[in-house]
Short mmCIF file of C-alpha atoms and ligand atoms in Angstrom, two decimals:
data_model
loop_
_atom_site.label_atom_id
_atom_site.label_comp_id
_atom_site.label_asym_id
_atom_site.label_seq_id
_atom_site.Cartn_x
_atom_site.Cartn_y
_atom_site.Cartn_z
CA MET A 1 25.59 5.43 5.23
CA GLN A 2 25.03 8.56 7.24
CA ALA A 3 26.38 8.58 10.81
CA LEU A 4 23.84 8.24 13.59
CA LYS A 5 23.27 11.34 15.68
CA ILE A 6 23.04 10.30 19.30
CA LEU A 7 22.16 12.06 22.54
CA VAL A 8 23.48 10.50 25.73
CA VAL A 9 21.58 11.46 28.89
CA ASP A 10 23.03 10.46 32.25
CA ASP A 11 23.69 12.26 35.54
CA ASP A 12 26.81 10.16 36.10
CA PRO A 13 29.85 11.88 34.49
CA VAL A 14 31.81 8.62 34.19
CA THR A 15 29.08 6.86 32.20
CA ARG A 16 28.66 9.98 30.03
CA SER A 17 32.31 10.25 29.05
CA LEU A 18 32.67 6.51 28.55
CA LEU A 19 29.67 6.41 26.21
CA MET A 20 30.92 9.53 24.45
CA LYS A 21 34.32 7.91 23.82
CA ARG A 22 33.03 4.53 22.68
CA LEU A 23 30.28 5.87 20.43
CA SER A 24 32.52 8.48 18.82
CA LYS A 25 34.98 5.71 18.04
CA ALA A 26 32.13 3.83 16.36
CA GLU A 27 31.68 6.87 14.11
CA CYS A 28 28.55 8.21 15.73
CA VAL A 29 27.97 11.91 16.26
CA VAL A 30 27.46 12.24 19.99
CA GLU A 31 26.14 14.95 22.29
CA THR A 32 25.55 14.64 26.03
CA ALA A 33 23.16 15.99 28.63
CA GLU A 34 23.64 15.93 32.40
CA SER A 35 19.96 15.80 33.29
CA GLY A 36 16.50 15.12 31.93
CA VAL A 37 15.80 18.83 31.97
CA GLU A 38 18.83 19.63 29.84
CA ALA A 39 17.97 16.74 27.49
CA ILE A 40 14.45 18.05 26.92
CA ARG A 41 15.84 21.47 26.02
CA MET A 42 18.23 19.90 23.51
CA ILE A 43 15.60 17.59 22.00
CA SER A 44 13.29 20.48 21.23
CA ASN A 45 16.06 22.25 19.31
CA THR A 46 17.77 19.41 17.49
CA TYR A 47 16.78 16.14 15.89
CA PHE A 48 18.54 13.02 17.21
CA ASP A 49 18.36 9.60 15.55
CA VAL A 50 18.85 7.86 18.87
CA ILE A 51 18.56 8.93 22.49
CA LEU A 52 20.36 6.82 25.09
CA THR A 53 18.99 7.80 28.44
CA ASP A 54 19.37 6.65 32.02
CA LEU A 55 16.03 5.69 33.51
CA MET A 56 16.52 7.08 37.01
CA MET A 57 17.80 10.65 37.20
CA PRO A 58 17.41 13.37 39.80
CA GLY A 59 16.02 16.82 39.00
CA GLY A 60 12.38 16.19 38.17
CA VAL A 61 12.69 14.69 34.69
CA ASP A 62 13.62 11.01 34.53
CA GLY A 63 14.18 8.70 31.56
CA ILE A 64 10.45 8.28 30.99
CA GLY A 65 10.07 12.06 30.80
CA VAL A 66 12.85 12.22 28.21
CA LEU A 67 11.22 9.37 26.30
CA GLU A 68 7.83 11.08 26.21
CA THR A 69 9.23 14.39 25.02
CA ALA A 70 11.36 12.67 22.41
CA LYS A 71 8.40 10.75 20.97
CA GLU A 72 6.19 13.83 20.96
CA ASN A 73 8.86 15.78 19.16
CA ASN A 74 9.62 13.24 16.46
CA ILE A 75 8.35 9.67 16.28
CA LYS A 76 11.39 8.76 14.20
CA THR A 77 13.70 9.22 17.18
CA GLU A 78 14.61 5.86 18.70
CA VAL A 79 14.95 5.78 22.45
CA ILE A 80 17.08 3.24 24.32
CA LEU A 81 16.77 3.26 28.10
CA ILE A 82 19.59 2.37 30.43
CA THR A 83 18.41 0.71 33.62
CA ALA A 84 20.10 -0.39 36.78
CA HIS A 85 20.78 -4.08 37.02
CA GLY A 86 17.66 -6.03 37.94
CA SER A 87 15.05 -3.35 37.30
CA ILE A 88 13.46 -5.07 34.35
CA ASP A 89 9.94 -4.14 35.46
CA ASN A 90 10.72 -0.45 34.97
CA ALA A 91 12.15 -1.24 31.57
CA ILE A 92 8.96 -3.01 30.55
CA VAL A 93 6.87 -0.02 31.58
CA ALA A 94 9.14 2.11 29.42
CA MET A 95 8.82 -0.20 26.44
CA LYS A 96 5.03 0.07 26.71
CA LYS A 97 5.41 3.84 26.55
CA GLY A 98 7.24 3.53 23.26
CA ALA A 99 10.90 2.94 24.15
CA ASN A 100 12.57 0.95 21.40
CA ASP A 101 14.97 -0.99 23.56
CA TYR A 102 16.66 -1.11 26.96
CA LEU A 103 20.12 -1.95 28.23
CA GLN A 104 21.14 -2.98 31.72
CA LYS A 105 24.07 -1.57 33.62
CA PRO A 106 26.94 -2.31 33.45
CA ILE A 107 26.68 -1.49 29.77
CA ASN A 108 27.98 -4.08 27.36
CA PHE A 109 29.39 -1.88 24.61
CA ASP A 110 29.55 -4.56 21.95
CA GLU A 111 25.88 -5.24 22.48
CA LEU A 112 25.13 -1.52 22.31
CA ILE A 113 27.05 -1.11 19.05
CA LEU A 114 25.24 -4.12 17.60
CA ARG A 115 21.85 -2.63 18.42
CA LEU A 116 22.87 0.73 17.00
CA SER A 117 23.97 -0.85 13.78
CA LYS A 118 20.57 -2.54 13.54
CA ILE A 119 18.89 0.83 14.05
CA GLN A 120 21.11 2.34 11.39
CA ASN A 121 20.17 -0.38 8.92
CA LEU A 122 16.51 0.14 9.68
CA LYS A 123 16.78 3.91 9.19
CA HIS A 124 18.53 3.31 5.91
CA LEU A 125 15.78 0.97 4.74
CA MET A 126 13.09 3.41 5.80
CA LYS A 127 14.79 6.20 3.90
CA ASN A 128 15.01 3.98 0.81
CA ALA A 129 11.35 3.11 1.09
CA SER A 130 10.28 6.69 1.46
CA ASP A 131 12.53 7.81 -1.43
CA LEU A 132 11.01 5.08 -3.57
CA ARG A 133 7.52 6.18 -2.68
CA VAL A 134 8.24 9.79 -3.58
CA ALA A 135 9.84 8.72 -6.86
CA MET A 136 6.87 6.50 -7.63
CA GLU A 137 4.35 9.21 -6.84
CA THR A 138 6.17 11.67 -9.09
CA THR A 139 6.31 9.16 -11.95
CA GLU A 140 2.66 8.33 -11.42
CA GLN A 141 1.65 11.98 -11.43
CA VAL A 142 3.51 12.79 -14.64
CA SER A 143 2.46 9.66 -16.50
CA SER A 144 -1.16 10.04 -15.46
CA GLU A 145 -1.24 13.53 -16.99
CA THR A 146 0.31 12.21 -20.21
CA ILE A 147 -2.01 9.22 -20.40
CA GLN A 148 -5.14 11.24 -19.72
CA HIS A 149 -4.15 13.71 -22.39
CA LEU A 150 -3.51 10.90 -24.89
CA GLU A 151 -6.74 9.17 -23.95
CA MET A 152 -8.80 12.30 -24.71
CA THR A 153 -6.86 13.09 -27.89
CA VAL A 154 -7.29 9.58 -29.28
CA ALA A 155 -11.01 9.66 -28.51
CA GLU A 156 -11.43 13.03 -30.24
CA LEU A 157 -9.46 11.86 -33.28
CA GLN A 158 -11.60 8.74 -33.52
CA GLU A 159 -14.76 10.87 -33.48
CA ARG A 160 -13.32 13.12 -36.22
CA MET A 161 -12.42 10.14 -38.37
CA LEU A 162 -15.95 8.82 -38.00
CA THR A 163 -17.50 12.13 -39.10
CA ILE A 164 -15.12 12.36 -42.05
CA ARG A 165 -15.95 8.84 -43.15
CA LYS A 166 -19.69 9.56 -42.94
CA THR A 167 -19.26 12.71 -44.99
CA LEU A 168 -17.19 10.93 -47.63
CA GLU A 169 -19.83 8.21 -47.89
CA ARG A 170 -22.73 10.60 -48.55
CA ARG A 171 -24.24 9.53 -51.86
CA ASP A 172 -26.46 12.63 -52.09
CA LEU A 173 -23.47 14.92 -52.76
CA PRO A 174 -20.99 15.04 -55.67
CA PRO A 175 -17.50 13.71 -54.76
CA GLY A 176 -15.84 17.13 -54.85
CA GLU A 177 -18.37 18.53 -52.43
CA ARG A 178 -17.90 15.57 -50.04
CA ILE A 179 -14.14 16.12 -49.99
CA ARG A 180 -14.54 19.85 -49.38
CA MET A 181 -16.96 19.19 -46.49
CA ALA A 182 -14.77 16.46 -45.01
CA LEU A 183 -11.71 18.72 -45.02
CA ALA A 184 -13.69 21.56 -43.46
CA GLY A 185 -14.50 19.15 -40.59
CA MET B 1 19.36 -17.57 -14.48
CA SER B 2 21.16 -15.82 -11.65
CA ILE B 3 19.07 -14.61 -8.79
CA SER B 4 20.37 -12.31 -6.11
CA ARG B 5 19.90 -13.66 -2.64
CA PRO B 6 19.92 -10.88 -0.09
CA GLY B 7 19.75 -13.41 2.74
CA HIS B 8 23.32 -14.43 2.11
CA GLN B 9 24.75 -10.94 2.22
CA ASP B 10 23.00 -10.36 5.53
CA ASN B 11 24.65 -13.43 6.95
CA LYS B 12 28.06 -12.21 5.98
CA LYS B 13 27.47 -8.80 7.46
CA ASP B 14 26.25 -10.17 10.77
CA ALA B 15 29.16 -12.57 10.86
CA THR B 16 31.67 -9.70 10.77
CA LEU B 17 29.84 -8.06 13.63
CA SER B 18 29.95 -11.22 15.65
CA THR B 19 33.73 -11.01 15.97
CA SER B 20 33.00 -8.76 18.93
CA ARG B 21 33.20 -10.11 22.46
CA ILE B 22 29.61 -11.08 23.05
CA ALA B 23 28.53 -14.43 21.74
CA VAL B 24 26.44 -14.11 18.61
CA LYS B 25 25.17 -17.43 17.32
CA PRO B 26 26.54 -18.27 13.87
CA PHE B 27 22.97 -18.39 12.56
CA PRO B 28 22.37 -22.14 12.46
CA ALA B 29 18.64 -21.44 12.26
CA ILE B 30 18.83 -19.88 8.84
CA ARG B 31 18.45 -22.62 6.29
CA LYS B 32 19.62 -22.09 2.78
CA ARG B 33 16.87 -20.27 0.89
CA ILE B 34 15.25 -22.58 -1.64
CA THR B 35 15.64 -21.18 -5.13
CA ILE B 36 13.37 -21.47 -8.12
CA ASN B 37 14.59 -22.81 -11.46
CA SER B 38 13.35 -21.79 -14.90
CA THR B 39 10.98 -24.77 -15.31
CA GLU B 40 9.43 -23.98 -11.95
CA ILE B 41 9.11 -20.33 -12.88
CA GLN B 42 7.04 -21.35 -15.89
CA LEU B 43 5.01 -23.76 -13.79
CA PHE B 44 4.13 -21.13 -11.19
CA ALA B 45 3.65 -18.30 -13.66
CA ARG B 46 1.04 -20.39 -15.49
CA TYR B 47 -0.58 -21.57 -12.24
CA ILE B 48 -0.87 -18.02 -10.90
CA ASN B 49 -2.08 -16.70 -14.22
CA ASP B 50 -4.84 -19.33 -14.34
CA LEU B 51 -5.87 -18.53 -10.78
CA THR B 52 -5.78 -14.75 -10.82
CA GLY B 53 -5.02 -13.39 -14.28
CA ILE B 54 -1.85 -11.87 -12.85
CA HIS B 55 0.93 -12.02 -15.42
CA ILE B 56 4.43 -12.69 -14.12
CA GLU B 57 7.40 -12.00 -16.36
CA PRO B 58 10.02 -14.77 -16.22
CA SER B 59 12.55 -12.06 -15.29
CA LYS B 60 10.61 -11.40 -12.09
CA ALA B 61 11.52 -14.76 -10.56
CA TYR B 62 12.65 -13.02 -7.36
CA LEU B 63 9.01 -12.09 -6.86
CA LEU B 64 8.02 -15.76 -6.72
CA GLU B 65 10.92 -16.61 -4.43
CA THR B 66 10.37 -13.83 -1.93
CA ARG B 67 6.59 -13.98 -1.88
CA LEU B 68 6.07 -17.74 -1.94
CA GLY B 69 9.20 -18.82 -0.03
CA LYS B 70 7.56 -18.53 3.39
CA ILE B 71 4.55 -20.66 2.49
CA LEU B 72 6.84 -23.22 0.90
CA GLU B 73 8.90 -23.46 4.08
CA HIS B 74 5.81 -23.61 6.21
CA GLU B 75 4.58 -26.55 4.13
CA SER B 76 8.01 -28.18 4.64
CA CYS B 77 8.60 -28.54 0.92
CA ASP B 78 12.17 -28.97 -0.30
CA SER B 79 11.66 -27.47 -3.75
CA PHE B 80 9.24 -25.34 -5.71
CA THR B 81 8.24 -28.43 -7.71
CA THR B 82 7.11 -30.33 -4.60
CA PHE B 83 5.37 -27.20 -3.41
CA TYR B 84 3.53 -26.88 -6.74
CA TYR B 85 2.17 -30.42 -6.59
CA LYS B 86 1.24 -30.08 -2.94
CA ALA B 87 -0.71 -26.90 -3.67
CA LYS B 88 -2.45 -28.49 -6.66
CA ALA B 89 -3.40 -31.59 -4.66
CA ASP B 90 -4.77 -29.64 -1.70
CA THR B 91 -8.54 -30.01 -2.13
CA SER B 92 -9.23 -27.68 0.81
CA LYS B 93 -7.63 -24.92 -1.33
CA ILE B 94 -5.94 -23.50 1.75
CA ILE B 95 -2.50 -23.36 0.14
CA GLU B 96 -4.01 -21.89 -3.01
CA LYS B 97 -5.57 -19.07 -1.01
CA GLN B 98 -2.28 -18.40 0.75
CA ILE B 99 -0.54 -18.24 -2.62
CA ILE B 100 -3.14 -15.73 -3.84
CA ASP B 101 -2.75 -13.60 -0.69
CA ALA B 102 1.02 -13.65 -1.11
CA ILE B 103 1.21 -12.94 -4.83
CA THR B 104 -1.30 -10.07 -5.00
CA THR B 105 -0.05 -6.53 -4.52
CA ASN B 106 -2.46 -4.97 -2.05
CA GLU B 107 -0.85 -1.51 -2.14
CA THR B 108 -3.59 1.06 -1.60
CA LEU B 109 -4.37 4.17 0.42
CA PHE B 110 -7.26 6.33 1.50
CA PHE B 111 -8.43 8.85 -1.13
CA ARG B 112 -5.80 7.58 -3.59
CA ASP B 113 -5.13 10.20 -6.30
CA ALA B 114 -7.68 12.53 -4.64
CA SER B 115 -9.29 13.67 -7.91
CA PRO B 116 -11.64 10.68 -8.45
CA PHE B 117 -13.21 11.41 -5.07
CA GLU B 118 -13.66 15.08 -5.94
CA LEU B 119 -15.25 13.91 -9.18
CA LEU B 120 -17.56 11.62 -7.24
CA LYS B 121 -18.57 14.35 -4.82
CA HIS B 122 -19.06 17.25 -7.21
CA LYS B 123 -20.20 15.62 -10.43
CA ILE B 124 -21.08 11.93 -10.45
CA LEU B 125 -23.15 11.58 -7.28
CA PRO B 126 -25.16 14.80 -7.82
CA GLU B 127 -25.91 13.64 -11.38
CA VAL B 128 -27.00 10.18 -10.23
CA PHE B 129 -29.21 11.61 -7.45
CA ASP B 130 -30.78 14.05 -9.92
CA LYS B 131 -31.90 11.15 -12.05
CA ARG B 132 -33.15 9.00 -9.18
CA SER B 133 -36.02 10.48 -7.21
CA ASN B 134 -35.37 8.20 -4.21
CA LYS B 135 -31.63 8.97 -4.08
CA SER B 136 -30.73 5.32 -4.55
CA VAL B 137 -27.29 4.45 -5.83
CA ARG B 138 -25.32 1.23 -6.43
CA ILE B 139 -21.54 1.43 -6.27
CA TRP B 140 -18.96 -1.34 -6.76
CA SER B 141 -15.24 -1.23 -6.01
CA ALA B 142 -14.06 -4.18 -8.09
CA ALA B 143 -10.60 -4.76 -6.53
CA CYS B 144 -10.85 -3.02 -3.21
CA SER B 145 -7.81 -4.57 -1.52
CA THR B 146 -7.91 -3.81 2.22
CA GLY B 147 -10.92 -1.50 1.91
CA GLN B 148 -9.45 2.01 1.85
CA GLU B 149 -11.12 2.81 -1.49
CA VAL B 150 -14.55 1.66 -0.26
CA TYR B 151 -14.34 3.61 2.99
CA SER B 152 -13.17 6.70 1.11
CA ILE B 153 -16.31 6.44 -1.06
CA ALA B 154 -18.45 5.87 2.05
CA ILE B 155 -17.02 8.97 3.72
CA ILE B 156 -17.81 11.06 0.63
CA LEU B 157 -21.39 9.72 0.64
CA ARG B 158 -21.73 10.43 4.35
CA GLU B 159 -20.49 14.00 3.89
CA LEU B 160 -22.82 14.56 0.95
CA LEU B 161 -25.98 12.98 2.38
CA GLY B 162 -25.65 13.17 6.15
CA PRO B 163 -26.39 10.01 8.12
CA VAL B 164 -27.18 7.31 5.55
CA ASN B 165 -29.80 4.72 6.47
CA GLY B 166 -28.57 2.29 3.87
CA THR B 167 -31.79 1.11 2.27
CA ASN B 168 -31.21 3.07 -0.91
CA LEU B 169 -27.51 2.47 -0.94
CA LYS B 170 -25.43 -0.47 -2.08
CA LEU B 171 -21.70 0.01 -1.68
CA VAL B 172 -19.83 -3.21 -2.21
CA GLY B 173 -16.12 -3.97 -2.26
CA THR B 174 -14.71 -7.16 -3.75
CA ASP B 175 -11.22 -8.62 -4.07
CA ILE B 176 -9.66 -11.97 -4.88
CA SER B 177 -7.54 -11.99 -1.72
CA ASP B 178 -9.17 -13.50 1.36
CA ALA B 179 -6.77 -11.77 3.70
CA ALA B 180 -7.45 -8.37 2.09
CA ILE B 181 -11.23 -8.85 2.28
CA LYS B 182 -10.97 -9.94 5.88
CA GLN B 183 -9.13 -6.79 6.88
CA ALA B 184 -11.47 -4.65 4.77
CA SER B 185 -14.60 -5.94 6.45
CA TYR B 186 -13.04 -5.60 9.86
CA GLY B 187 -12.09 -2.03 9.01
CA MET B 188 -8.96 -1.92 11.18
CA TYR B 189 -5.79 -0.11 10.11
CA ASN B 190 -2.36 0.36 11.65
CA LYS B 191 -0.68 3.74 11.98
CA PHE B 192 1.19 3.43 8.68
CA GLU B 193 -1.99 2.66 6.73
CA ILE B 194 -3.93 5.37 8.54
CA GLU B 195 -1.25 8.00 7.92
CA ARG B 196 -1.56 7.62 4.16
CA GLY B 197 -4.12 9.84 2.47
CA LEU B 198 -6.34 10.51 5.47
CA PRO B 199 -6.50 14.07 6.76
CA ARG B 200 -6.62 14.44 10.54
CA GLU B 201 -10.22 15.74 10.71
CA ARG B 202 -11.55 12.77 8.77
CA LEU B 203 -9.49 10.37 10.89
CA GLN B 204 -10.90 11.82 14.06
CA ARG B 205 -14.46 11.98 12.79
CA TYR B 206 -14.77 8.53 11.21
CA PHE B 207 -12.33 6.30 13.11
CA GLU B 208 -11.88 5.29 16.70
CA SER B 209 -8.53 4.32 18.17
CA HIS B 210 -8.00 0.73 19.28
CA GLY B 211 -4.66 0.62 21.06
CA GLU B 212 -2.08 1.22 18.35
CA ASN B 213 -4.65 0.80 15.55
CA TRP B 214 -7.64 2.64 14.19
CA LYS B 215 -11.03 1.16 13.38
CA ILE B 216 -13.67 2.62 11.10
CA LYS B 217 -16.79 3.68 13.01
CA ASP B 218 -19.91 1.55 12.66
CA GLU B 219 -21.93 4.34 11.03
CA ILE B 220 -19.53 4.11 8.05
CA ARG B 221 -18.95 0.37 8.26
CA PHE B 222 -22.72 -0.26 8.01
CA MET B 223 -22.86 1.45 4.62
CA THR B 224 -20.55 -1.14 3.08
CA SER B 225 -20.30 -4.85 2.34
CA PHE B 226 -17.34 -6.95 1.24
CA ASN B 227 -17.07 -10.19 -0.71
CA ARG B 228 -14.37 -12.31 -2.27
CA PHE B 229 -14.68 -12.11 -6.05
CA ASN B 230 -12.35 -13.09 -8.90
CA LEU B 231 -12.45 -10.77 -11.91
CA MET B 232 -11.31 -13.70 -14.10
CA GLY B 233 -14.52 -15.62 -13.39
CA SER B 234 -18.09 -15.19 -14.53
CA PHE B 235 -19.94 -11.97 -13.66
CA ALA B 236 -23.35 -13.68 -13.78
CA GLY B 237 -25.54 -12.54 -10.90
CA MET B 238 -23.52 -9.38 -10.24
CA GLY B 239 -26.43 -7.14 -11.18
CA LYS B 240 -26.05 -3.60 -12.53
CA TYR B 241 -24.21 -0.69 -10.97
CA ASP B 242 -24.40 3.08 -11.34
CA ILE B 243 -20.74 3.59 -10.51
CA ILE B 244 -17.87 1.11 -10.80
CA PHE B 245 -14.33 1.66 -9.53
CA CYS B 246 -11.84 -0.72 -11.13
CA ARG B 247 -8.51 0.85 -10.29
CA ASN B 248 -4.96 -0.43 -10.37
CA VAL B 249 -5.78 -4.09 -10.81
CA ALA B 250 -5.95 -4.64 -14.59
CA ILE B 251 -2.38 -3.35 -14.80
CA TYR B 252 -1.27 -6.79 -13.58
CA PHE B 253 -3.14 -8.60 -16.39
CA THR B 254 -2.21 -9.30 -20.02
CA LEU B 255 -3.94 -7.18 -22.68
CA ASP B 256 -6.20 -10.13 -23.56
CA ASP B 257 -7.39 -10.48 -19.98
CA ARG B 258 -7.79 -6.71 -19.65
CA ILE B 259 -10.09 -6.75 -22.69
CA LYS B 260 -12.18 -9.54 -21.17
CA VAL B 261 -12.46 -7.87 -17.76
CA PHE B 262 -13.52 -4.45 -19.08
CA ASN B 263 -16.08 -6.06 -21.40
CA LYS B 264 -17.62 -7.88 -18.44
CA ILE B 265 -17.58 -4.63 -16.49
CA ALA B 266 -19.35 -2.89 -19.36
CA ASP B 267 -22.10 -5.53 -19.06
CA CYS B 268 -22.54 -4.68 -15.37
CA LEU B 269 -22.78 -0.93 -15.83
CA GLU B 270 -26.13 0.87 -16.10
CA PRO B 271 -26.50 2.51 -19.56
CA ASP B 272 -25.92 5.93 -17.95
CA GLY B 273 -23.42 4.59 -15.37
CA TYR B 274 -19.87 5.73 -14.64
CA LEU B 275 -16.58 3.80 -14.68
CA ILE B 276 -13.44 5.03 -12.93
CA ILE B 277 -10.06 3.40 -13.60
CA GLY B 278 -6.59 4.05 -12.17
CA SER B 279 -4.94 7.39 -12.91
CA THR B 280 -2.23 5.81 -15.08
CA GLU B 281 -4.50 3.34 -16.85
CA SER B 282 -6.02 3.65 -20.30
CA LEU B 283 -8.85 1.93 -22.14
CA THR B 284 -7.54 2.82 -25.60
CA GLY B 285 -7.32 -0.44 -27.51
CA VAL B 286 -8.94 -2.25 -24.58
CA CYS B 287 -12.65 -1.58 -24.70
CA PRO B 288 -14.19 0.62 -27.41
CA ARG B 289 -17.58 0.38 -25.72
CA PHE B 290 -16.39 3.05 -23.28
CA VAL B 291 -15.99 6.74 -24.11
CA PRO B 292 -13.61 8.81 -21.97
CA LYS B 293 -14.96 12.08 -20.61
CA ARG B 294 -13.05 14.78 -18.83
CA HIS B 295 -14.21 16.73 -15.81
CA LEU B 296 -11.66 19.21 -14.45
CA LYS B 297 -8.59 17.13 -13.57
CA SER B 298 -10.07 13.68 -13.90
CA ILE B 299 -11.33 11.31 -16.52
CA PHE B 300 -14.26 8.93 -16.23
CA TYR B 301 -15.83 6.57 -18.74
CA GLN B 302 -19.38 6.04 -19.92
CA LEU B 303 -20.90 3.56 -22.32
CA ARG B 304 -21.17 4.71 -25.91
C1 SAM C 1 -3.01 -2.50 -6.06
S1 SAM C 1 -4.52 -3.09 -5.37
C2 SAM C 1 -5.64 -1.81 -5.84
C3 SAM C 1 -6.53 -1.38 -4.69
C4 SAM C 1 -7.42 -0.17 -4.98
N1 SAM C 1 -8.35 -0.41 -6.06
C5 SAM C 1 -6.57 1.06 -5.28
O1 SAM C 1 -6.52 1.48 -6.43
O2 SAM C 1 -5.94 1.59 -4.36
C6 SAM C 1 -4.88 -4.44 -6.46
C7 SAM C 1 -5.85 -5.48 -5.87
O3 SAM C 1 -6.35 -6.31 -6.92
C8 SAM C 1 -6.58 -7.60 -6.40
N2 SAM C 1 -6.66 -8.57 -7.51
C9 SAM C 1 -5.66 -9.08 -8.25
N3 SAM C 1 -6.14 -9.96 -9.15
C10 SAM C 1 -7.48 -10.00 -8.98
C11 SAM C 1 -8.54 -10.73 -9.61
N4 SAM C 1 -8.30 -11.61 -10.59
N5 SAM C 1 -9.80 -10.51 -9.17
C12 SAM C 1 -10.05 -9.64 -8.17
N6 SAM C 1 -9.10 -8.93 -7.54
C13 SAM C 1 -7.83 -9.11 -7.94
C14 SAM C 1 -5.43 -7.80 -5.47
O4 SAM C 1 -5.74 -8.75 -4.47
C15 SAM C 1 -5.20 -6.41 -4.87
O5 SAM C 1 -5.84 -6.26 -3.63
#
């Protein structure tokens, strides 16, 4: 399975480096941003499978801002919000705006890894489904051309056979003449 | 017969994850999936064939397990045999309908294959209107699933005729699945269904957003009607149609049933009417009453 590409957004350097270390160990490809503003710049240049962003950040762009930009950019990006302990209401607002999940601080890394592995499974399934659809559409396209061609050819041949039979059955002509006419079509 | 059971692999996988610190329940809620044996496969294959005409190969047992398993559990049956007799004995036919909903493949999309709708717009409808002074037309989509085919036809009609008052138009969609017909007549689609086949301009012009979903506008909805109808049954009282769509349904039937269905369809078609079948389907060896005709990239059928 392909490694998840993750963007960590948090103004707190300790959280950033901790997440960086843990996620890299879990074989994710990780990049970090110090602020919402920096995150938005990165999102518009690169695709991330998952964005882990703090909800409350200084500097004008908070977690919701990151979420909105991420979803506008690519609906396939999954966004997980990190909220301070006890601020569930904010998290619910975020979920309504399209966040896929939220985690409360202090972050439980095992829980985080578990959720990421679920996301990875889901992405894998979605890729399978879309590959299957493309394969099916290609097969359908090619076979429909073949079938339509056969359908017309068979119909034409049947018509020809019918004309030939009628010609061969004509009693008003000598047999040789019937055969000549039938062969001429 | 060995049947792969994905549920078990999932359990194993999650169990390895649960060695981590946080407490993950050892999945007591997941009961052992009830499996189907070869006698039961025969039993259900025959039952479903009698009900719907759908032919299930014995090798496709997984299809019965995955699609019927939920209903079976919901009915608290401990085996497919008990489930079979419970379904048969249910005079309200509720279980039977659920089985039909579960076993039918409702896969469809707006403007599927594109070319039949071009054919309709540029050849068939102009020809029909030329012949009828009052611009009346009767169209039937004979296995319309969740309605995308019918609304695609309606949109073509709307674009060709302008606002349609409906008196000269009959556009009916039928399907054996209650659930499919219910969604079709409601005309509501989620973002995955809407994404498929529908260009943005048509989406914006003919649908309105309802939260996460999209609903067909009333001006289009009013042009259509939907009914439950089984192609295996009698066609008496169906009347005659100028145009019949019967796409991607007969592929699930045996050749014998396909022959019967297309003969009944031939009886319902006006002498100068048009039949459109799925892009990978063929009527060769099925119904010699129909002659295939080509127009640009598509094929349609008319009576001999
Ligand atoms: C794959 S969908 C095709 C939908 C649409 N015509 C299209 O081509 O996109 C097949 C539909 O046929 C319906 N069907 C299966 N058996 C049927 C029967 N005996 N009578 C009527 N409809 C049936 C199923 O419920 C399903 O919705």
